[in-house]
GROMACS .gro file of C-alpha atoms in nm:
model
  406
    1MET     CA    1  -4.844   0.737  -3.527
    2ARG     CA    2  -4.914   0.521  -3.226
    3THR     CA    3  -4.873   0.780  -2.950
    4VAL     CA    4  -4.933   1.156  -2.946
    5THR     CA    5  -4.856   1.364  -2.639
    6VAL     CA    6  -5.015   1.703  -2.575
    7VAL     CA    7  -4.814   1.908  -2.327
    8GLY     CA    8  -5.048   2.167  -2.181
    9ALA     CA    9  -5.396   2.076  -2.051
   10SER     CA   10  -5.519   2.414  -2.168
   11LEU     CA   11  -5.790   2.542  -2.401
   12ALA     CA   12  -5.554   2.492  -2.696
   13GLY     CA   13  -5.449   2.152  -2.563
   14LEU     CA   14  -5.808   2.034  -2.529
   15TYR     CA   15  -5.890   2.152  -2.882
   16ALA     CA   16  -5.585   1.965  -3.009
   17ALA     CA   17  -5.707   1.647  -2.839
   18ARG     CA   18  -6.052   1.692  -2.992
   19ALA     CA   19  -5.898   1.748  -3.334
   20LEU     CA   20  -5.685   1.435  -3.306
   21ARG     CA   21  -5.986   1.215  -3.242
   22ALA     CA   22  -6.202   1.398  -3.497
   23GLN     CA   23  -5.935   1.347  -3.765
   24GLY     CA   24  -5.915   0.975  -3.704
   25PHE     CA   25  -5.625   0.929  -3.464
   26ASP     CA   26  -5.713   0.622  -3.258
   27GLY     CA   27  -5.382   0.562  -3.084
   28ARG     CA   28  -5.260   0.647  -2.737
   29LEU     CA   29  -5.331   1.008  -2.640
   30VAL     CA   30  -5.148   1.154  -2.338
   31MET     CA   31  -5.240   1.492  -2.185
   32VAL     CA   32  -4.977   1.652  -1.959
   33GLY     CA   33  -5.088   1.949  -1.746
   34GLU     CA   34  -4.891   2.149  -1.491
   35GLU     CA   35  -5.209   2.251  -1.307
   36HIS     CA   36  -5.418   2.000  -1.115
   37HIS     CA   37  -5.734   2.114  -1.297
   38ARG     CA   38  -5.889   1.978  -1.615
   39PRO     CA   39  -5.905   2.239  -1.895
   40TYR     CA   40  -6.112   2.543  -1.798
   41ASP     CA   41  -6.220   2.873  -1.953
   42ARG     CA   42  -5.990   3.162  -1.858
   43PRO     CA   43  -6.176   3.477  -1.978
   44PRO     CA   44  -6.437   3.459  -1.696
   45LEU     CA   45  -6.163   3.457  -1.429
   46SER     CA   46  -6.132   3.836  -1.434
   47LYS     CA   47  -6.504   3.890  -1.488
   48ASP     CA   48  -6.792   3.676  -1.360
   49PHE     CA   49  -6.581   3.441  -1.148
   50LEU     CA   50  -6.392   3.720  -0.973
   51SER     CA   51  -6.711   3.914  -0.905
   52GLY     CA   52  -6.886   3.605  -0.769
   53ARG     CA   53  -7.148   3.579  -1.047
   54ALA     CA   54  -7.013   3.242  -1.163
   55ASP     CA   55  -6.879   2.942  -0.975
   56GLU     CA   56  -6.612   2.696  -1.083
   57SER     CA   57  -6.861   2.455  -1.238
   58ARG     CA   58  -6.925   2.709  -1.515
   59LEU     CA   59  -6.558   2.724  -1.607
   60ALA     CA   60  -6.521   2.361  -1.716
   61LEU     CA   61  -6.455   2.315  -2.088
   62SER     CA   62  -6.544   1.945  -2.100
   63ASP     CA   63  -6.769   1.699  -1.923
   64PRO     CA   64  -6.725   1.334  -1.818
   65GLN     CA   65  -6.892   1.206  -2.135
   66GLU     CA   66  -6.654   1.394  -2.364
   67GLU     CA   67  -6.353   1.294  -2.155
   68ALA     CA   68  -6.457   0.930  -2.190
   69GLU     CA   69  -6.489   0.973  -2.567
   70LEU     CA   70  -6.143   1.132  -2.590
   71ASP     CA   71  -6.001   0.825  -2.415
   72ALA     CA   72  -5.692   1.019  -2.308
   73GLU     CA   73  -5.442   0.950  -2.032
   74TRP     CA   74  -5.437   1.258  -1.809
   75LEU     CA   75  -5.118   1.345  -1.620
   76LEU     CA   76  -5.225   1.650  -1.421
   77GLY     CA   77  -5.013   1.834  -1.164
   78THR     CA   78  -4.715   1.730  -1.375
   79ARG     CA   79  -4.465   1.968  -1.532
   80ALA     CA   80  -4.270   1.892  -1.848
   81ARG     CA   81  -3.906   1.980  -1.785
   82GLY     CA   82  -3.734   1.880  -2.106
   83LEU     CA   83  -3.762   1.749  -2.460
   84ASP     CA   84  -3.528   1.507  -2.631
   85ALA     CA   85  -3.656   1.565  -2.981
   86THR     CA   86  -3.413   1.318  -3.137
   87GLY     CA   87  -3.537   1.039  -2.917
   88ARG     CA   88  -3.892   1.175  -2.925
   89THR     CA   89  -3.902   1.177  -2.547
   90VAL     CA   90  -4.071   1.421  -2.309
   91LEU     CA   91  -3.906   1.447  -1.967
   92LEU     CA   92  -4.135   1.509  -1.669
   93ASP     CA   93  -4.055   1.666  -1.334
   94ASN     CA   94  -4.146   1.348  -1.147
   95GLY     CA   95  -3.863   1.165  -1.320
   96ARG     CA   96  -4.090   0.988  -1.568
   97THR     CA   97  -4.022   0.991  -1.941
   98LEU     CA   98  -4.279   0.971  -2.219
   99VAL     CA   99  -4.178   0.826  -2.553
  100THR     CA  100  -4.404   0.971  -2.820
  101ASP     CA  101  -4.439   0.967  -3.198
  102GLY     CA  102  -4.596   1.313  -3.215
  103LEU     CA  103  -4.598   1.614  -2.984
  104VAL     CA  104  -4.836   1.908  -2.951
  105ILE     CA  105  -4.692   2.194  -2.747
  106ALA     CA  106  -4.973   2.389  -2.579
  107THR     CA  107  -4.804   2.514  -2.263
  108GLY     CA  108  -4.943   2.867  -2.294
  109ALA     CA  109  -4.792   3.161  -2.109
  110SER     CA  110  -4.736   3.276  -1.751
  111ALA     CA  111  -4.816   3.612  -1.599
  112ARG     CA  112  -4.526   3.856  -1.599
  113ARG     CA  113  -4.433   3.959  -1.244
  114LEU     CA  114  -4.305   4.277  -1.085
  115PRO     CA  115  -3.945   4.263  -0.963
  116GLY     CA  116  -3.927   4.231  -0.586
  117ALA     CA  117  -4.289   4.121  -0.548
  118ASP     CA  118  -4.231   3.747  -0.499
  119GLY     CA  119  -4.340   3.625  -0.159
  120LEU     CA  120  -4.505   3.954  -0.064
  121ALA     CA  121  -4.857   3.908   0.075
  122GLY     CA  122  -5.128   4.109  -0.096
  123VAL     CA  123  -4.966   4.101  -0.442
  124HIS     CA  124  -5.159   3.902  -0.702
  125THR     CA  125  -5.152   3.808  -1.066
  126LEU     CA  126  -5.456   3.676  -1.252
  127ARG     CA  127  -5.377   3.406  -1.504
  128THR     CA  128  -5.487   3.074  -1.352
  129LEU     CA  129  -5.783   2.941  -1.158
  130ASP     CA  130  -5.570   2.929  -0.844
  131ASP     CA  131  -5.477   3.295  -0.898
  132ALA     CA  132  -5.845   3.385  -0.927
  133ARG     CA  133  -5.936   3.185  -0.619
  134ALA     CA  134  -5.674   3.366  -0.412
  135LEU     CA  135  -5.774   3.711  -0.535
  136ARG     CA  136  -6.146   3.646  -0.488
  137ALA     CA  137  -6.083   3.535  -0.130
  138ALA     CA  138  -5.876   3.847  -0.060
  139LEU     CA  139  -6.150   4.072  -0.200
  140SER     CA  140  -6.411   3.909   0.024
  141ARG     CA  141  -6.245   4.034   0.344
  142GLY     CA  142  -6.408   4.376   0.351
  143SER     CA  143  -6.338   4.699   0.166
  144ARG     CA  144  -5.991   4.714   0.014
  145ARG     CA  145  -5.771   4.975  -0.152
  146VAL     CA  146  -5.677   4.801  -0.476
  147VAL     CA  147  -5.401   4.916  -0.710
  148VAL     CA  148  -5.402   4.747  -1.050
  149VAL     CA  149  -5.069   4.773  -1.231
  150GLY     CA  150  -5.128   4.761  -1.606
  151GLY     CA  151  -5.423   4.896  -1.800
  152GLY     CA  152  -5.446   4.620  -2.059
  153PHE     CA  153  -5.742   4.387  -2.089
  154ILE     CA  154  -5.669   4.176  -1.783
  155GLY     CA  155  -5.596   4.484  -1.572
  156ALA     CA  156  -5.903   4.672  -1.693
  157GLU     CA  157  -6.136   4.377  -1.644
  158THR     CA  158  -5.999   4.311  -1.296
  159ALA     CA  159  -6.035   4.678  -1.205
  160SER     CA  160  -6.392   4.673  -1.332
  161SER     CA  161  -6.479   4.367  -1.122
  162CYS     CA  162  -6.315   4.513  -0.811
  163ALA     CA  163  -6.500   4.842  -0.854
  164ALA     CA  164  -6.830   4.658  -0.898
  165LEU     CA  165  -6.765   4.487  -0.565
  166GLY     CA  166  -6.732   4.827  -0.396
  167HIS     CA  167  -6.356   4.849  -0.356
  168ASP     CA  168  -6.146   5.165  -0.398
  169VAL     CA  169  -5.959   5.101  -0.724
  170THR     CA  170  -5.670   5.277  -0.897
  171VAL     CA  171  -5.525   5.165  -1.230
  172VAL     CA  172  -5.162   5.252  -1.308
  173GLU     CA  173  -5.059   5.240  -1.674
  174ALA     CA  174  -4.705   5.329  -1.784
  175ALA     CA  175  -4.814   5.424  -2.137
  176PRO     CA  176  -4.989   5.754  -2.216
  177LEU     CA  177  -5.315   5.559  -2.258
  178PRO     CA  178  -5.431   5.206  -2.183
  179LEU     CA  179  -5.465   4.976  -2.486
  180LEU     CA  180  -5.267   5.219  -2.700
  181PRO     CA  181  -5.084   4.954  -2.910
  182GLN     CA  182  -5.405   4.761  -2.976
  183LEU     CA  183  -5.649   5.045  -3.045
  184GLY     CA  184  -5.446   5.353  -3.138
  185PRO     CA  185  -5.467   5.692  -2.964
  186GLU     CA  186  -5.821   5.797  -3.063
  187MET     CA  187  -6.002   5.481  -2.960
  188ALA     CA  188  -5.773   5.415  -2.662
  189ALA     CA  189  -5.878   5.754  -2.525
  190VAL     CA  190  -6.242   5.658  -2.565
  191CYS     CA  191  -6.196   5.330  -2.381
  192ALA     CA  192  -5.995   5.503  -2.108
  193GLY     CA  193  -6.311   5.694  -2.031
  194LEU     CA  194  -6.474   5.370  -1.918
  195HIS     CA  195  -6.256   5.376  -1.605
  196ARG     CA  196  -6.389   5.716  -1.507
  197ARG     CA  197  -6.744   5.605  -1.580
  198GLY     CA  198  -6.693   5.309  -1.347
  199GLY     CA  199  -6.553   5.517  -1.063
  200THR     CA  200  -6.194   5.396  -1.101
  201GLU     CA  201  -5.901   5.636  -1.085
  202LEU     CA  202  -5.672   5.603  -1.387
  203ILE     CA  203  -5.309   5.715  -1.368
  204THR     CA  204  -5.114   5.708  -1.695
  205GLY     CA  205  -4.756   5.785  -1.792
  206ALA     CA  206  -4.614   5.648  -1.468
  207GLY     CA  207  -4.460   5.313  -1.381
  208VAL     CA  208  -4.397   5.135  -1.054
  209ALA     CA  209  -4.073   5.226  -0.879
  210ARG     CA  210  -4.119   4.983  -0.590
  211LEU     CA  211  -4.369   4.821  -0.360
  212LEU     CA  212  -4.371   4.933   0.002
  213HIS     CA  213  -4.450   4.675   0.267
  214GLY     CA  214  -4.464   4.604   0.636
  215HIS     CA  215  -4.463   4.270   0.818
  216GLY     CA  216  -4.444   4.089   0.485
  217SER     CA  217  -4.755   4.251   0.332
  218VAL     CA  218  -4.782   4.523   0.069
  219THR     CA  219  -4.886   4.863   0.206
  220ALA     CA  220  -4.832   5.102  -0.085
  221VAL     CA  221  -4.711   5.142  -0.441
  222GLU     CA  222  -4.444   5.403  -0.510
  223LEU     CA  223  -4.461   5.538  -0.866
  224THR     CA  224  -4.179   5.661  -1.087
  225ASP     CA  225  -4.320   6.014  -1.075
  226GLY     CA  226  -4.279   6.024  -0.695
  227ARG     CA  227  -4.638   5.961  -0.596
  228THR     CA  228  -4.725   5.695  -0.340
  229LEU     CA  229  -5.055   5.506  -0.355
  230PRO     CA  230  -5.176   5.330  -0.038
  231ALA     CA  231  -5.266   4.969  -0.118
  232ASP     CA  232  -5.411   4.673   0.063
  233LEU     CA  233  -5.400   4.466  -0.256
  234VAL     CA  234  -5.192   4.500  -0.573
  235VAL     CA  235  -5.294   4.318  -0.890
  236VAL     CA  236  -5.022   4.293  -1.153
  237GLY     CA  237  -5.143   4.277  -1.513
  238ILE     CA  238  -4.839   4.362  -1.723
  239GLY     CA  239  -4.853   4.091  -1.984
  240ALA     CA  240  -4.742   3.732  -2.011
  241VAL     CA  241  -4.434   3.530  -2.099
  242PRO     CA  242  -4.462   3.217  -2.318
  243ASN     CA  243  -4.384   2.896  -2.131
  244THR     CA  244  -4.084   2.774  -2.329
  245GLY     CA  245  -3.831   2.729  -2.049
  246TRP     CA  246  -3.875   2.352  -2.052
  247LEU     CA  247  -3.768   2.347  -2.418
  248ALA     CA  248  -3.429   2.510  -2.358
  249GLY     CA  249  -3.157   2.289  -2.498
  250SER     CA  250  -3.386   2.119  -2.746
  251THR     CA  251  -3.345   2.161  -3.120
  252LEU     CA  252  -3.661   2.372  -3.148
  253LEU     CA  253  -3.627   2.738  -3.242
  254LEU     CA  254  -3.741   2.971  -2.964
  255SER     CA  255  -3.793   3.346  -2.989
  256ASP     CA  256  -4.073   3.484  -2.771
  257GLY     CA  257  -4.250   3.153  -2.825
  258VAL     CA  258  -4.200   2.839  -3.028
  259LEU     CA  259  -4.127   2.933  -3.389
  260CYS     CA  260  -4.360   2.762  -3.637
  261ASP     CA  261  -4.455   2.796  -4.000
  262ASP     CA  262  -4.807   2.900  -4.104
  263GLY     CA  263  -4.926   2.549  -4.031
  264CYS     CA  264  -4.810   2.550  -3.666
  265VAL     CA  265  -4.528   2.307  -3.758
  266THR     CA  266  -4.191   2.358  -3.590
  267ALA     CA  267  -3.849   2.280  -3.733
  268LEU     CA  268  -3.933   1.917  -3.653
  269PRO     CA  269  -4.233   1.781  -3.847
  270GLN     CA  270  -4.337   1.556  -3.558
  271VAL     CA  271  -4.372   1.860  -3.328
  272VAL     CA  272  -4.639   2.130  -3.358
  273ALA     CA  273  -4.726   2.420  -3.129
  274VAL     CA  274  -5.058   2.596  -3.069
  275GLY     CA  275  -5.206   2.876  -2.859
  276ASP     CA  276  -5.027   3.140  -2.654
  277VAL     CA  277  -4.690   2.962  -2.671
  278ALA     CA  278  -4.683   2.937  -3.052
  279ARG     CA  279  -4.530   3.193  -3.284
  280VAL     CA  280  -4.710   3.102  -3.604
  281GLY     CA  281  -4.578   3.253  -3.926
  282GLY     CA  282  -4.402   3.529  -3.728
  283LEU     CA  283  -4.699   3.618  -3.506
  284ARG     CA  284  -4.772   3.513  -3.148
  285ALA     CA  285  -5.132   3.603  -3.073
  286GLU     CA  286  -5.262   3.555  -2.718
  287HIS     CA  287  -5.622   3.528  -2.831
  288TRP     CA  288  -5.900   3.282  -2.758
  289THR     CA  289  -5.951   3.237  -3.131
  290SER     CA  290  -5.589   3.133  -3.184
  291ALA     CA  291  -5.622   2.866  -2.919
  292THR     CA  292  -5.939   2.729  -3.076
  293GLU     CA  293  -5.863   2.761  -3.448
  294GLN     CA  294  -5.496   2.662  -3.471
  295PRO     CA  295  -5.523   2.305  -3.332
  296ALA     CA  296  -5.725   2.157  -3.621
  297VAL     CA  297  -5.465   2.275  -3.873
  298ALA     CA  298  -5.172   2.179  -3.651
  299VAL     CA  299  -5.306   1.826  -3.599
  300ARG     CA  300  -5.375   1.779  -3.971
  301ASN     CA  301  -5.012   1.862  -4.043
  302LEU     CA  302  -4.884   1.651  -3.755
  303LEU     CA  303  -5.068   1.343  -3.878
  304ALA     CA  304  -4.953   1.409  -4.235
  305GLY     CA  305  -4.589   1.443  -4.126
  306ARG     CA  306  -4.551   1.771  -4.314
  307THR     CA  307  -4.727   2.103  -4.371
  308VAL     CA  308  -5.028   2.037  -4.591
  309ASP     CA  309  -5.251   2.312  -4.451
  310SER     CA  310  -5.198   2.660  -4.313
  311THR     CA  311  -5.384   2.892  -4.082
  312ARG     CA  312  -5.428   3.265  -4.089
  313PRO     CA  313  -5.723   3.337  -3.863
  314LEU     CA  314  -5.846   3.691  -3.829
  315PRO     CA  315  -5.731   3.816  -3.486
  316PHE     CA  316  -6.031   3.873  -3.263
  317PHE     CA  317  -6.068   3.967  -2.897
  318TRP     CA  318  -6.330   4.103  -2.666
  319SER     CA  319  -6.330   4.260  -2.323
  320ASP     CA  320  -6.607   4.334  -2.073
  321GLN     CA  321  -6.539   4.648  -1.870
  322TYR     CA  322  -6.773   4.854  -1.650
  323GLY     CA  323  -7.082   4.713  -1.816
  324ALA     CA  324  -6.955   4.774  -2.169
  325ARG     CA  325  -6.844   4.512  -2.419
  326ILE     CA  326  -6.543   4.600  -2.636
  327GLN     CA  327  -6.492   4.387  -2.948
  328PHE     CA  328  -6.204   4.410  -3.193
  329ALA     CA  329  -6.108   4.214  -3.504
  330GLY     CA  330  -5.830   4.258  -3.756
  331ARG     CA  331  -5.474   4.383  -3.766
  332ARG     CA  332  -5.431   4.749  -3.682
  333ARG     CA  333  -5.097   4.910  -3.767
  334GLU     CA  334  -4.944   5.248  -3.700
  335GLY     CA  335  -5.057   5.527  -3.930
  336GLU     CA  336  -5.399   5.387  -4.008
  337GLY     CA  337  -5.702   5.612  -3.989
  338VAL     CA  338  -6.011   5.524  -3.786
  339ARG     CA  339  -6.367   5.621  -3.871
  340VAL     CA  340  -6.686   5.583  -3.668
  341ILE     CA  341  -6.961   5.458  -3.899
  342GLU     CA  342  -7.235   5.381  -3.648
  343GLY     CA  343  -7.329   5.536  -3.315
  344SER     CA  344  -7.112   5.790  -3.138
  345THR     CA  345  -6.813   5.778  -2.905
  346ASP     CA  346  -6.985   6.046  -2.697
  347GLU     CA  347  -7.292   5.830  -2.646
  348GLY     CA  348  -7.092   5.518  -2.560
  349GLY     CA  349  -7.200   5.262  -2.820
  350PHE     CA  350  -7.037   5.275  -3.164
  351LEU     CA  351  -6.878   5.083  -3.449
  352ALA     CA  352  -6.550   5.206  -3.598
  353LEU     CA  353  -6.338   5.095  -3.894
  354TYR     CA  354  -5.960   5.117  -3.922
  355GLU     CA  355  -5.853   5.190  -4.278
  356ARG     CA  356  -5.542   5.213  -4.493
  357GLU     CA  357  -5.548   5.320  -4.860
  358GLY     CA  358  -5.922   5.272  -4.878
  359ARG     CA  359  -5.912   4.919  -4.737
  360THR     CA  360  -6.057   4.816  -4.400
  361THR     CA  361  -5.790   4.650  -4.185
  362ALA     CA  362  -5.968   4.620  -3.848
  363VAL     CA  363  -6.299   4.688  -3.679
  364LEU     CA  364  -6.379   4.802  -3.324
  365ALA     CA  365  -6.714   4.807  -3.150
  366VAL     CA  366  -6.838   4.913  -2.810
  367ASP     CA  367  -7.183   4.778  -2.727
  368ARG     CA  368  -7.265   4.710  -3.093
  369PRO     CA  369  -7.254   4.327  -3.109
  370ARG     CA  370  -7.473   4.275  -3.417
  371ALA     CA  371  -7.304   4.543  -3.623
  372PHE     CA  372  -6.966   4.410  -3.515
  373LEU     CA  373  -7.050   4.055  -3.617
  374ARG     CA  374  -7.149   4.174  -3.963
  375ALA     CA  375  -6.834   4.386  -4.003
  376ARG     CA  376  -6.613   4.106  -3.873
  377ARG     CA  377  -6.754   3.862  -4.128
  378GLU     CA  378  -6.696   4.110  -4.409
  379LEU     CA  379  -6.340   4.169  -4.292
  380ALA     CA  380  -6.268   3.795  -4.270
  381ALA     CA  381  -6.405   3.739  -4.620
  382ALA     CA  382  -6.182   4.013  -4.761
  383GLN     CA  383  -5.854   3.909  -4.600
  384PRO     CA  384  -5.594   3.742  -4.825
  385ALA     CA  385  -5.536   3.369  -4.795
  386GLY     CA  386  -5.238   3.261  -4.588
  387ARG     CA  387  -4.924   3.112  -4.734
  388SER     CA  388  -4.684   2.861  -4.587
  389LEU     CA  389  -4.371   3.017  -4.445
  390PRO     CA  390  -4.054   2.832  -4.348
  391VAL     CA  391  -3.945   2.821  -3.986
  392ARG     CA  392  -3.631   3.024  -3.938
  393PRO     CA  393  -3.467   3.218  -3.654
  394GLY     CA  394  -3.543   3.587  -3.630
  395ARG     CA  395  -3.477   3.879  -3.404
  396PRO     CA  396  -3.756   3.914  -3.147
  397GLU     CA  397  -3.800   4.280  -3.226
  398SER     CA  398  -3.866   4.203  -3.591
  399LEU     CA  399  -4.161   3.979  -3.515
  400ALA     CA  400  -4.500   4.133  -3.440
  401THR     CA  401  -4.646   4.008  -3.113
  402VAL     CA  402  -5.008   4.076  -3.028
  403PRO     CA  403  -5.016   4.097  -2.646
  404GLU     CA  404  -5.293   4.000  -2.404
  405PRO     CA  405  -5.600   3.808  -2.488
  406GLY     CA  406  -5.957   3.903  -2.433
   0.00000   0.00000   0.00000
C-alpha cells in the first residue's frame, strides 16, 4: 500500500495512525478530521475540564514530537461526505477527493438530540471539546438550575460536576433506574444513591414531553408524568449515534455502525473500522478500551489484505461521580446473579462479581481500584479466545450494543 487514509481524527484514529507506523507502513498517511482540533481525550470533558480543574492543554493526546514522527498529512475541519469503494476514493465536503489504497474508518459517534431542541439557547450536549467549552461558559455565569436528561455515564458525570460547582441539579431518567442495562437492578440502585449523596435530585420513570422556552431560550422541562421542572440549562445525555451517514450508498454494510468481522475488517478487505463507529463481530462498544485496542488488530489485517488476526477485548469502563470511582469489566447479561465479595454497598466502597452457572462474567467496583484491577485481570485471563466471524447483514435488534463509554 502506498497511501492509507484515516477518516476520523479521534482517539481511535490516532491509535490507528500509531499502529500503521509501528507495523512498518512508511507510505503516505492522511488524517481527515471533522473537528478543527487534533485528537484529544474525551473522558475528562464531563469531569475535570467541565469543573475547571483541567485546562485544554491536558486533553491533548499527542505532542509535536510524536506528530512529526507520524509524518501524517492532517486535513482538519474537513468532513468526509462519501466513499467510492470501487475506486478507492474518499469524497470530502470541500470538493476534494482522496484516492487511497487503504481506509480506516474512525468517525466515532454523535450525541443523540432531543426532538425540538435544535437552535434553542440553553440546551447542550456533551460529546466534543466545543460542546464542553460552551457548557463550561454557561455554567460560569452564576448559579443555574440545571436539568440533565439521561442518567447514563455522561449524564451522571455532568450532573456530578454541575453539583460540585454549586448549581441546582436534577437528573431525569426514563428507566426505573439509571445504568440499569449496564449494571442490573441491584447495583444500579446502589449507584443511584450517589446522586442523593451528592445533593442531586433524581427523577426516574419519566421522560421528556417537551421543552418550554421564551425568547428563544429554554425555561423549563415538561415531563411525561405532567411535572414541570424550571431550567436555565438543559444537558441532554441520551446516548450517541454512530457517524455512518457519509457512507450511505457505499457497498459497506451498515447496521447501527459499520459491520466488521472479529478483525475489524469490513466487507471490503481494504477498509477497516475501529472505535465507536465499528460493529465488530456483532458488538458495537462505545468504550475507551475499544478505541485503543482495536486499531492494532485492524491495521495488521489491513496491511495483510485479509483477516489474519482477531480482537475480543474485555469490555471495560469507568465513571467518576460525586467523588466515587465506578469501574466495570466484562459482559453482564440478564438473569445473572451478583455477589459482593469485598466491602459493603452500605459503606460505599465494594467489589462485586456477576456470575452465571458458577462462572464469573463481569466485575464491578466502587472505590476499590486495587481489588478491581486484580479481578479484571483474572476475568480477562479466563475469557475464551475470539474467533473470526464473517461480515453479514443482520437485524439491528439482534445485535448487542453496549451503550455509552466511560
